[in-house]
Tab-separated table of C-alpha atoms and ligand atoms in Angstrom:
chain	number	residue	atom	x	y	z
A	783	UNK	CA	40.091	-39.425	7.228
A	784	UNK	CA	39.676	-40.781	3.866
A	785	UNK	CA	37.228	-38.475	1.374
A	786	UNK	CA	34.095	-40.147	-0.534
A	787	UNK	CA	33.667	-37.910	-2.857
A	788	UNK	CA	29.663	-37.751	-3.902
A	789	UNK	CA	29.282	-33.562	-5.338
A	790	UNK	CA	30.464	-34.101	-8.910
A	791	UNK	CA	27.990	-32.505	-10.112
A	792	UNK	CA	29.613	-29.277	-8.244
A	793	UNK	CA	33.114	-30.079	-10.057
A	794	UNK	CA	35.104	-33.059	-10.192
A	795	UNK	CA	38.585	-34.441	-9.626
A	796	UNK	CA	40.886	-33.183	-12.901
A	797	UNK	CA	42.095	-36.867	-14.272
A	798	UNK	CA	46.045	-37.302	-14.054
A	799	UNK	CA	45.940	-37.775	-18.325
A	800	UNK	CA	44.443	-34.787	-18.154
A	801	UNK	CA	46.960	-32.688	-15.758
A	802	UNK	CA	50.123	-34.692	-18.359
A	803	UNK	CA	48.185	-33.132	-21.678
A	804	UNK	CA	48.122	-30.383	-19.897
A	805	UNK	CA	51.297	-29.619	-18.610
A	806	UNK	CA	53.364	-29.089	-21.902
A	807	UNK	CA	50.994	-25.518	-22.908
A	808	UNK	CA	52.029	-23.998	-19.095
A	809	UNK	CA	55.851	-24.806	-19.636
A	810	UNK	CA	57.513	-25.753	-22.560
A	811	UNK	CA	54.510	-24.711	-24.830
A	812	UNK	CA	53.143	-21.835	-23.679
A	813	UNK	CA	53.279	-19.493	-26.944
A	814	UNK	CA	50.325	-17.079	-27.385
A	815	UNK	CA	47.745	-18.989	-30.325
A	816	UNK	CA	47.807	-15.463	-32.087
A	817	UNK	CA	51.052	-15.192	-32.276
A	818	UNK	CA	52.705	-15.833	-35.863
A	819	UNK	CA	55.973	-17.101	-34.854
A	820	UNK	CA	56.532	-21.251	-34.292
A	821	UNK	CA	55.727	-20.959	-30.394
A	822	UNK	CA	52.328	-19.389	-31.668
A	823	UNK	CA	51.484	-21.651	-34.145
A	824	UNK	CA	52.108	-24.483	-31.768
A	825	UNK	CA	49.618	-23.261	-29.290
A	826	UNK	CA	47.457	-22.388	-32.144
A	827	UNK	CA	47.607	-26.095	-33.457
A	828	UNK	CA	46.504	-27.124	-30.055
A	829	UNK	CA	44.186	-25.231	-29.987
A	830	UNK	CA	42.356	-26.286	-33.067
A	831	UNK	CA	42.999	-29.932	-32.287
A	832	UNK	CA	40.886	-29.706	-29.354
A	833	UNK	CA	38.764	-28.161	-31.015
A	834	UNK	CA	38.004	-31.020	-33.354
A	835	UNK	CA	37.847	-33.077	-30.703
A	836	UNK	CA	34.662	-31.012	-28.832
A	837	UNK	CA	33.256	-30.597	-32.451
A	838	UNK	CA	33.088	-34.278	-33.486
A	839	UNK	CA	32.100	-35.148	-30.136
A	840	UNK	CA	28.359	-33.392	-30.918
A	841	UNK	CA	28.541	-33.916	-34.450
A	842	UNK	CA	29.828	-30.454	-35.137
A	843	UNK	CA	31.827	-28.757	-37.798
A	844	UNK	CA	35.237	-27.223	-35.932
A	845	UNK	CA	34.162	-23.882	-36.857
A	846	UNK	CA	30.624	-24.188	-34.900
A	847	UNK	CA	32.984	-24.546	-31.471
A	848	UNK	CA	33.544	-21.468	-29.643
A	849	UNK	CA	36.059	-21.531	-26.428
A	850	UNK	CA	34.704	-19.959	-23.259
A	851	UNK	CA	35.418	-19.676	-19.788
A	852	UNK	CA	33.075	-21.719	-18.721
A	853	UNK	CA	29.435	-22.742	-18.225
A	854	UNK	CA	27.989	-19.561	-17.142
A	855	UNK	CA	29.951	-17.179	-19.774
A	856	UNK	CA	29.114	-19.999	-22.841
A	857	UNK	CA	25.007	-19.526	-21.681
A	858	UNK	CA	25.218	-15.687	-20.665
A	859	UNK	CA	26.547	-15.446	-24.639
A	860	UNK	CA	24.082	-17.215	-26.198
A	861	UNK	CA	21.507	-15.703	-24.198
A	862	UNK	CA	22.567	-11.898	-24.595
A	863	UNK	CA	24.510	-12.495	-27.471
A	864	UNK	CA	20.841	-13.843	-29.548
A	865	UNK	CA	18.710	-11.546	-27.572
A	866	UNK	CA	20.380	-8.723	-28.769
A	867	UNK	CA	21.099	-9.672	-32.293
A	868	UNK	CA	17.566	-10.578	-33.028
A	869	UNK	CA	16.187	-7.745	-31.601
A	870	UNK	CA	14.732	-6.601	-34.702
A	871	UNK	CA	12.842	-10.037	-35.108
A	872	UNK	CA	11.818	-10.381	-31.508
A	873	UNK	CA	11.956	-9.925	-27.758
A	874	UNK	CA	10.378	-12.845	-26.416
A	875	UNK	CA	12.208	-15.666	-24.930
A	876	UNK	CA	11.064	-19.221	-23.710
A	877	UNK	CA	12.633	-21.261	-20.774
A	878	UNK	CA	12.024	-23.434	-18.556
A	879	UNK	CA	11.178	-22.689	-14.383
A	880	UNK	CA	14.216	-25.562	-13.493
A	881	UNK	CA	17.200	-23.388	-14.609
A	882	UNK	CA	20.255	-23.043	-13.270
A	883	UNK	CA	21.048	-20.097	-11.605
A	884	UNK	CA	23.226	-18.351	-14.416
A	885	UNK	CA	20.418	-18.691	-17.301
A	886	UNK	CA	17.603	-17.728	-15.203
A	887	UNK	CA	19.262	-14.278	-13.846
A	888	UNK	CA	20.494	-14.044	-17.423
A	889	UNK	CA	16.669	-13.901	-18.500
A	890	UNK	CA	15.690	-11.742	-15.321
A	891	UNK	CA	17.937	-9.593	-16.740
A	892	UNK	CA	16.751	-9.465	-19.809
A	893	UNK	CA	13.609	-8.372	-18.667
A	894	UNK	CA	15.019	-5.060	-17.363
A	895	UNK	CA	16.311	-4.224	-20.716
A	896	UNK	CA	13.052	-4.967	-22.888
A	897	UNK	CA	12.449	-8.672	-23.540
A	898	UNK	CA	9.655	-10.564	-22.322
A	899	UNK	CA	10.756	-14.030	-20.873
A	900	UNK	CA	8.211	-17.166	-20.772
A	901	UNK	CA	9.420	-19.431	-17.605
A	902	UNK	CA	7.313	-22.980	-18.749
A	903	UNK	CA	6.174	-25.200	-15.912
A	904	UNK	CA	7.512	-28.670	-16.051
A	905	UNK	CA	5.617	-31.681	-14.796
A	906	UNK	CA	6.504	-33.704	-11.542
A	907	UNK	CA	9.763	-35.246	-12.518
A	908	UNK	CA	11.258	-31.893	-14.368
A	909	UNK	CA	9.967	-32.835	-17.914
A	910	UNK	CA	8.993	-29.803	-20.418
A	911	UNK	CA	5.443	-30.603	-21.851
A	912	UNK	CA	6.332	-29.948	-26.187
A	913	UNK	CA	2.604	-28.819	-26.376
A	914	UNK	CA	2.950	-26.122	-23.626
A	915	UNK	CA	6.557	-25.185	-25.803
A	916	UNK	CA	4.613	-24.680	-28.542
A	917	UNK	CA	1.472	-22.728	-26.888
A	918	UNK	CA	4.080	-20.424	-25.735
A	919	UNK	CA	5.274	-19.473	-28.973
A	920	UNK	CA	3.962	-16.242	-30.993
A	921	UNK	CA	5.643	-14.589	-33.505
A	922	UNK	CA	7.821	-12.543	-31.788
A	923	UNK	CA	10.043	-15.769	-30.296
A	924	UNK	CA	13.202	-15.503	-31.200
A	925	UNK	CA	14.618	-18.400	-28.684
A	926	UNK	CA	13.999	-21.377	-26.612
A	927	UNK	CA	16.674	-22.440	-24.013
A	928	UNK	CA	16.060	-25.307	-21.450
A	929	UNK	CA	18.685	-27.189	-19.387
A	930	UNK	CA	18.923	-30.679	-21.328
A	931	UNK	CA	19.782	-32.659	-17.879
A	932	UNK	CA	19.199	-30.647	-14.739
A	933	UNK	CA	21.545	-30.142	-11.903
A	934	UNK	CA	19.986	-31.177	-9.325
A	935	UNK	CA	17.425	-33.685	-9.853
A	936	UNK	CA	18.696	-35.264	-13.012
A	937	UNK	CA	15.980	-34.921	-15.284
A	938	UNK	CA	16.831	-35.323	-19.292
A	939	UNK	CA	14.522	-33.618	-21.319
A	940	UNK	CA	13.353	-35.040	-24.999
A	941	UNK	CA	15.766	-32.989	-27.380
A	942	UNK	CA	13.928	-34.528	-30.183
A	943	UNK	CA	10.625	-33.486	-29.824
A	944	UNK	CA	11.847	-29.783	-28.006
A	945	UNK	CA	14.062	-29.677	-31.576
A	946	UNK	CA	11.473	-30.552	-33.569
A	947	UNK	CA	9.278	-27.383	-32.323
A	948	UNK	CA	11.466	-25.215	-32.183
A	949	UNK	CA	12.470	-25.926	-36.011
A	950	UNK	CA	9.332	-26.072	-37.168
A	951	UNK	CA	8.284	-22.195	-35.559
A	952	UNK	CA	11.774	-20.856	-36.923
A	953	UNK	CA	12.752	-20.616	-33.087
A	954	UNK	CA	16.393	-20.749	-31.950
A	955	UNK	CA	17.167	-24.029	-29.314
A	956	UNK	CA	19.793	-23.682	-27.113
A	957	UNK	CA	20.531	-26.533	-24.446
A	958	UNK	CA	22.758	-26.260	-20.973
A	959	UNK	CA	24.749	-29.501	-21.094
A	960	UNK	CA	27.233	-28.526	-18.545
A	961	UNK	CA	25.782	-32.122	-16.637
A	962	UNK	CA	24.791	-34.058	-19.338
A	963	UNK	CA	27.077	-33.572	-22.062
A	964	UNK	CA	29.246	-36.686	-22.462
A	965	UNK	CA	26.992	-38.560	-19.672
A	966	UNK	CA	24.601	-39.194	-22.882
A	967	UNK	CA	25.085	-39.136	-26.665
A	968	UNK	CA	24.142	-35.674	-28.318
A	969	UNK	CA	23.862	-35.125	-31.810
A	970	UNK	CA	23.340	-31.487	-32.450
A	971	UNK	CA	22.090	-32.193	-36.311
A	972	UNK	CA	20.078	-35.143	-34.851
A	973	UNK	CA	18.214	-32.934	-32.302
A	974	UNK	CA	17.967	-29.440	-34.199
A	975	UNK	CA	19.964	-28.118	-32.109
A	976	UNK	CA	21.731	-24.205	-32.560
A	977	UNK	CA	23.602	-23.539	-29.639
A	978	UNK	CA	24.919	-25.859	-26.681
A	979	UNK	CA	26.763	-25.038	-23.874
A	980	UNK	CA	29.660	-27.576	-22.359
A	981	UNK	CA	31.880	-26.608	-19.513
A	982	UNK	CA	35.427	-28.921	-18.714
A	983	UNK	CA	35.363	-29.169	-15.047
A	984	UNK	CA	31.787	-31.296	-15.019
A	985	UNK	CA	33.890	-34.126	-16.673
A	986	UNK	CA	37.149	-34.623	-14.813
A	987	UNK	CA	39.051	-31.554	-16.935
A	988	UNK	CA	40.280	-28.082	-15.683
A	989	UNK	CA	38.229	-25.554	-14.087
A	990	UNK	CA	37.595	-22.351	-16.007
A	991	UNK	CA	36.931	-23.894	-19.897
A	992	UNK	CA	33.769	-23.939	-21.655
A	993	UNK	CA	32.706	-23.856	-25.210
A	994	UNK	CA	29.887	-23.085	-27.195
A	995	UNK	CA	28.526	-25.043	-29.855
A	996	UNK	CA	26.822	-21.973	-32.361
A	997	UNK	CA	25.280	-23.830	-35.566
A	998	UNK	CA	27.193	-21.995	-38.343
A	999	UNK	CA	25.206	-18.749	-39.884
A	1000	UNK	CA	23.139	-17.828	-36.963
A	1001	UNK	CA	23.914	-14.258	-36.173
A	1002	UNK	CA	24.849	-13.541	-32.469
A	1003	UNK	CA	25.994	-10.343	-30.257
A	1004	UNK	CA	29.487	-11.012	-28.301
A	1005	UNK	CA	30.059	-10.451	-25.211
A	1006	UNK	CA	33.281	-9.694	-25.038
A	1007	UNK	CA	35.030	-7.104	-27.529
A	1008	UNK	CA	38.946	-7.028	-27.852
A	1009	UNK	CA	41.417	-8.755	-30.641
A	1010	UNK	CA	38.737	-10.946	-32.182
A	1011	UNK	CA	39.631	-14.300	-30.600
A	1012	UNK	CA	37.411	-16.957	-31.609
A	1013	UNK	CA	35.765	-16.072	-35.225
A	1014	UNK	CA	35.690	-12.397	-33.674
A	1015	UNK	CA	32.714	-13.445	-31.128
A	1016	UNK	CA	35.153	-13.903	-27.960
A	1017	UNK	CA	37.790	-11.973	-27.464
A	1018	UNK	CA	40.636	-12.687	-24.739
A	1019	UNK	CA	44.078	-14.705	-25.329
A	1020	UNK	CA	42.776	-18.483	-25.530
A	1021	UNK	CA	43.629	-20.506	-22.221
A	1022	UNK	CA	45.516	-23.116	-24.784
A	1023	UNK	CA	46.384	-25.266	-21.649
A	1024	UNK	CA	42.971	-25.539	-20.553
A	1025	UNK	CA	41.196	-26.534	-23.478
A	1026	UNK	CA	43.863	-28.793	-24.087
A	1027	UNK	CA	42.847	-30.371	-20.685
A	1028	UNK	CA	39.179	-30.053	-21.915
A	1029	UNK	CA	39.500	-32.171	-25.333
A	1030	UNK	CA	41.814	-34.849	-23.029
A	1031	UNK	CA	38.875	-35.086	-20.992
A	1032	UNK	CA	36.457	-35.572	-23.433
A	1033	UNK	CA	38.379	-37.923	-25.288
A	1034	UNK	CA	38.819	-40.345	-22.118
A	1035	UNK	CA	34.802	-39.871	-21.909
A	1036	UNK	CA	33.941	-43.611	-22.802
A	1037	UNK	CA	29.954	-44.773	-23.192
A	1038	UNK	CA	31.346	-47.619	-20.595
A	1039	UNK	CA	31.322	-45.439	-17.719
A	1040	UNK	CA	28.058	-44.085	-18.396
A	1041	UNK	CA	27.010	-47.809	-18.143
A	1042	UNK	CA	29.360	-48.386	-15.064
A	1043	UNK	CA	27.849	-44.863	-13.933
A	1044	UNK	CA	24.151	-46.206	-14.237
A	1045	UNK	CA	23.989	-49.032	-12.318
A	1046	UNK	CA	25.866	-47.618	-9.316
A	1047	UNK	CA	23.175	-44.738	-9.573
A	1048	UNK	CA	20.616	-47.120	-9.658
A	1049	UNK	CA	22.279	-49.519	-6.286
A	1050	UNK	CA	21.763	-46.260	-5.107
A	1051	UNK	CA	18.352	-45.277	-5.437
A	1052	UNK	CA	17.264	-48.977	-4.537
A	1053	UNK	CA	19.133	-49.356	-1.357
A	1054	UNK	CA	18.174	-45.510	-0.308
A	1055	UNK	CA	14.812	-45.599	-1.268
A	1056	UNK	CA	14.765	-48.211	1.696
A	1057	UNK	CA	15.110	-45.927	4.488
A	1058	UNK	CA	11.505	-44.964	5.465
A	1059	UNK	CA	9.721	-41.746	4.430
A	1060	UNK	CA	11.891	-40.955	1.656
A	1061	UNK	CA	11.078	-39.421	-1.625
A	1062	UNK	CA	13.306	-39.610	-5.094
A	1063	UNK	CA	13.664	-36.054	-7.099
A	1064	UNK	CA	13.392	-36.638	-10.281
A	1065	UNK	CA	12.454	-39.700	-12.778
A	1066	UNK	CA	14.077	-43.501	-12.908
A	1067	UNK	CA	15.685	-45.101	-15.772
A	1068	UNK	CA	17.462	-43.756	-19.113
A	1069	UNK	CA	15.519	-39.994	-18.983
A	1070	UNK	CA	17.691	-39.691	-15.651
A	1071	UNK	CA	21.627	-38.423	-15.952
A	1072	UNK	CA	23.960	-41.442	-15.244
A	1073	UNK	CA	25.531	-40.121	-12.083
A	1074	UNK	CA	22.479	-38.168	-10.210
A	1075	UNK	CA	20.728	-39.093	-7.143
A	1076	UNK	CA	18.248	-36.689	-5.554
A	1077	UNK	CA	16.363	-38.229	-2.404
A	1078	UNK	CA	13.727	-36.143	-0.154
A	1079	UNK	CA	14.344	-37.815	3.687
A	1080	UNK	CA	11.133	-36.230	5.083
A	1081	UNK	CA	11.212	-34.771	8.902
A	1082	UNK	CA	15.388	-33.488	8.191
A	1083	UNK	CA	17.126	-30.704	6.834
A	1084	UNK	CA	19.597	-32.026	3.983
A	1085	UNK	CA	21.880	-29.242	5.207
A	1086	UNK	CA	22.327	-31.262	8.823
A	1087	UNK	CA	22.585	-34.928	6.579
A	1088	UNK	CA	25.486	-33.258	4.456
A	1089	UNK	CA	27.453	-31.813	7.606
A	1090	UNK	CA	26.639	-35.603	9.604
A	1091	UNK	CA	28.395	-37.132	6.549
A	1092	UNK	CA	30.904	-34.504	5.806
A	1093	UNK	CA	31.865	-35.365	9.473
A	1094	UNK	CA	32.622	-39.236	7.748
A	1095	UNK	CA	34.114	-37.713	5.536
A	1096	UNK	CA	31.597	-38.529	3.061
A	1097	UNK	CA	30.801	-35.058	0.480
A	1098	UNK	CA	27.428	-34.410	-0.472
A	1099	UNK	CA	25.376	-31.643	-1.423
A	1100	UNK	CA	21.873	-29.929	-0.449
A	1101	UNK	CA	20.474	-28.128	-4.225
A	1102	UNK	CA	23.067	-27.053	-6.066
A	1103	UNK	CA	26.439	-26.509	-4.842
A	1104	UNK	CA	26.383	-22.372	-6.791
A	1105	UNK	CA	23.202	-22.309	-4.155
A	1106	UNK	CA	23.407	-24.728	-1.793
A	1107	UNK	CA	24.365	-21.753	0.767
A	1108	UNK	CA	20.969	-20.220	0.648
A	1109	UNK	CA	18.343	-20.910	2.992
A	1110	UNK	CA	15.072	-20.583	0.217
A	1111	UNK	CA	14.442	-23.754	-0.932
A	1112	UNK	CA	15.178	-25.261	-3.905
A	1113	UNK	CA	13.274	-23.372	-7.126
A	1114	UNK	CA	13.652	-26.793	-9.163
A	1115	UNK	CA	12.320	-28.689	-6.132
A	1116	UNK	CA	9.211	-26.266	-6.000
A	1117	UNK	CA	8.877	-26.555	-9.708
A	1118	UNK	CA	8.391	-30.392	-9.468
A	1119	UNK	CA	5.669	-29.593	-6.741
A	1120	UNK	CA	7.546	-30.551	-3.837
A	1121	UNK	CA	6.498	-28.601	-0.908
A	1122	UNK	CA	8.995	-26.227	1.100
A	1123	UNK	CA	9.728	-28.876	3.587
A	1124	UNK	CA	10.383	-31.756	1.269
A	1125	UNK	CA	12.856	-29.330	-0.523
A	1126	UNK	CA	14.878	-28.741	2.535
A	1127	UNK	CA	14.990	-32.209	3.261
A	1128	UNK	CA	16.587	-33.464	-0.354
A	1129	UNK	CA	20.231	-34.223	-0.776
A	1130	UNK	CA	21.918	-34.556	-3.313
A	1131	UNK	CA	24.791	-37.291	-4.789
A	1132	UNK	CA	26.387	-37.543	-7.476
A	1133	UNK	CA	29.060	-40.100	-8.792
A	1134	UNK	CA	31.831	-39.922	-11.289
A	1135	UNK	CA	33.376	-42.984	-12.799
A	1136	UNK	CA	35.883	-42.991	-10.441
A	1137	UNK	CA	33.124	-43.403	-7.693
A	1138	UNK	CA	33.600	-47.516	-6.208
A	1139	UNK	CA	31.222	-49.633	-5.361
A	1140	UNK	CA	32.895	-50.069	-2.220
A	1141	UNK	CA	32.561	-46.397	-1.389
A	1142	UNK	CA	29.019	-46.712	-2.003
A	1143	UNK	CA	28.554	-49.583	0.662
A	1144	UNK	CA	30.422	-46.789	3.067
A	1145	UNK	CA	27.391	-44.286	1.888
A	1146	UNK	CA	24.787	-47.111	2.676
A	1147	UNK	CA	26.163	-48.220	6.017
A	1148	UNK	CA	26.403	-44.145	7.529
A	1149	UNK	CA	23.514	-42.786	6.071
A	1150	UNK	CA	20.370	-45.030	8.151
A	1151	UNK	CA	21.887	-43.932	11.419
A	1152	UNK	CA	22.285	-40.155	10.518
A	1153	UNK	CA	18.749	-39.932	9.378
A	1154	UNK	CA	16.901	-41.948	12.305
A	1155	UNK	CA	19.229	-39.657	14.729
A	1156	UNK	CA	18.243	-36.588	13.297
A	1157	UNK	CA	14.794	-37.402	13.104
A	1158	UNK	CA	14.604	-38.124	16.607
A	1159	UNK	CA	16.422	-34.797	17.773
A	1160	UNK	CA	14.638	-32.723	14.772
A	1161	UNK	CA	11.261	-30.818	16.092
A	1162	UNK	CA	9.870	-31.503	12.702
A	1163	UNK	CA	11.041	-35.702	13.692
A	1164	UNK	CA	9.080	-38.489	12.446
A	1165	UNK	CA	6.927	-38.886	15.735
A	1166	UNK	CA	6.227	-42.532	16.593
A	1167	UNK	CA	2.329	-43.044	14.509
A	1168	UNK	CA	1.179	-45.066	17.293
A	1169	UNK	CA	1.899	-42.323	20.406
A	1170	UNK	CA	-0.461	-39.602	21.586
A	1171	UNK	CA	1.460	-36.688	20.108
A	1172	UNK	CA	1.490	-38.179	16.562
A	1173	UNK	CA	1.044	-34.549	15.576
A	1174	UNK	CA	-0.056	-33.859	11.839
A	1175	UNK	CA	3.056	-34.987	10.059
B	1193	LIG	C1	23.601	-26.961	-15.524
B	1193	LIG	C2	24.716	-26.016	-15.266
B	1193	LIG	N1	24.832	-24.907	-16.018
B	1193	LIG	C3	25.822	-24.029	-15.838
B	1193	LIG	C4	26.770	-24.216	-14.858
B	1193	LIG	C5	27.862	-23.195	-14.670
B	1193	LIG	O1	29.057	-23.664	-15.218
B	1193	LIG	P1	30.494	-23.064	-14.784
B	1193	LIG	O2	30.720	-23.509	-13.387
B	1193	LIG	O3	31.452	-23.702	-15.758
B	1193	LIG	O4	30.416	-21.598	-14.947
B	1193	LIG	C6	26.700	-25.353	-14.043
B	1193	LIG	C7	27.686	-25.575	-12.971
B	1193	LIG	O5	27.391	-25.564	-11.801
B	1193	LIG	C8	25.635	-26.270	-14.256
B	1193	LIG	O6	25.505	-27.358	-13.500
């Protein structure tokens, strides 16, 4: 059965360049970057190349980059890390209610060990009000850290007035771009931005690899203590073949496939929106991610659409794939207002730019059927308006 892939915004394919520039640092190159003899120094060279790469890529000095293992380490650090080295300062904390998982447990956390956390409501398409940021800030704020373009329903929030704030109240900003970062240009000067998180395996590179972008003075708590890796704030022997993979995969990152990306998105949305009783998550247009479709089919459980098209071999996702086992529904559905019901009936696809046109038509074609057959066997179905048992859907 062939696979249409649609869940890359759970993890994507690794590109073949990627696996070639890859290859050399598990084999031939595979020298520890500390190390002070040639096969170090090799790795180590690597190692700053990429480096460069992620750094330029944001508008970053190479020295602002710190490697991680990922998306949740690179926001765990610079949620701990500046909690706990601005204690003196402050324990408050702003963020947003449409977090992913691994900064708002991060912040629960917090909570048990002294810090007060302000979770901001967001409006009906996942947007951050800037007044309500600024309300929420007294003198004890020491950060602000929102997810620039949500996982699940797609939503891009305004960096430049968030920035602006948060500059202006001497208030740390930290963004989650694990989805949007090279999906849409960010500038971390432009948008006053301290810390950003990336991850590799969002963007067709190696599972495992993260960075953190850390604006150059601020003063943060690591997580992890050992040889002083990484300007002493991350300890551990560098995976040198990973980030490798990760600057390959950012450099193949072209602005054409977020316009290749877009309109496929928006075929999408305008063919699905077709099917009757159907609701999109999250806004239209540029303040969308390229590759993110979120659609409420009303009267079904997503988790029955997604096993109907796994069956055609067609991937999808219900929330986010780090939840999308749980029953509750969605918190960033709820946060947009949607009620229980809608939430469980939202499912979610996402496209990479290796996603075809042609594998979209496939979508279009074996999607109608599975919702109009579910509906009918569902006891929350669609009933037909003009029958007797109409009911009070
Ligand atoms: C917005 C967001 N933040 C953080 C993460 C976690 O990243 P990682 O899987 O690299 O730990 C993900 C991945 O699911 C994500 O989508």
């Amino acid at each position: 059965m062939r696979t249409i892939y649609l869940d890359n915004g759970a993890t994507t394919i690794v590109d073949e360049a990627v696996i070639k520039a890859m290859l050399p640092y598990m084999n031939d190159k595979y020298g520890n970057a500390s190390s002070t003899h040639h096969k170090g120094q090799e790795a180590k060279m690597a190692l700053e190349e990429s480096r460069d790469v992620i750094a330029k890529s944001i508008g970053a000095r190479y020295d602002e980059i710190i490697f991680t293992s990922g998306g949740t380490e690179s926001n765990n650090f610079a949620i701990k890390g500046i909690a706990f080295a601005n204690k003196a300062k402050g324990n408050h904390i702003i963020t947003t209610d449409i977090e992913h998982d691994c900064i708002q447990n991060a912040c629960k956390w917090l909570e048990t060990q002294g810090f007060k956390v302000t979770y901001l409501n967001v409006d009906k398409e996942g947007f951050v009000n800037p007044v309500e940021l600024e309300k929420a800030i007294t003198s004890k704020t020491i950060l602000f850290s929102a997810i620039h373009g949500n996982n699940e329903i797609g939503t891009l929030q305004d960096l430049d007035s968030l920035g602006k704030i948060c500059r202006k109240h001497n208030v740390l900003f930290h963004i989650d771009a694990c989805q949007s970062y090279t999906k849409t240009d960010i500038n971390v000067k432009k948008h006053n931005l301290d810390m950003m998180t990336m991850n590799s395996h969002k963007i067709h590179g190696p599972k495992g690899v993260g960075a953190l972008y850390l604006r150059k003075g601020i003063k943060i708590t690591p997580l992890l203590h050992g040889g002083g890796h990484e300007h002493n704030l991350r300890s551990g022997t560098e995976n040198v073949s990973g980030v490798v993979g990760f600057a390959k995969a950012v450099k193949l990152a072209g602005s054409s496939h977020i316009k290749q990306m877009t309109k496929l998105r928006d075929y999408m949305i305008e063919n699905l929106m077709k099917i009757q009783d159907t609701m999109l998550n999250g806004p239209e247009g540029d303040k969308r991610l390229c590759n993110n479709v979120n659609i409420s089919f009303l009267y079904v459980e997503g988790e029955s659409i997604g096993a109907y098209l796994d069956a055609k071999g067609i991937c999808s996702s219900t929330g986010s794939a780090c939840s999308s086992r749980s029953l509750e529904p969605s918190h960033v559905l709820i946060a947009i207002g949607r009620k229980p019901e809608e939430a469980h009936g939202s499912l979610r696809l996402t496209i990479s730019r290796f996603t075809t046109k042609e594998e979209v038509e496939i979508l279009l074609k074996e999607l109608p059927p599975i919702i109009t057959k579910l509906r009918k066997m569902s006891p929350l179905g669609r009933k037909d308006p003009c029958s007797s048992d109409a009911g009070g859907w």
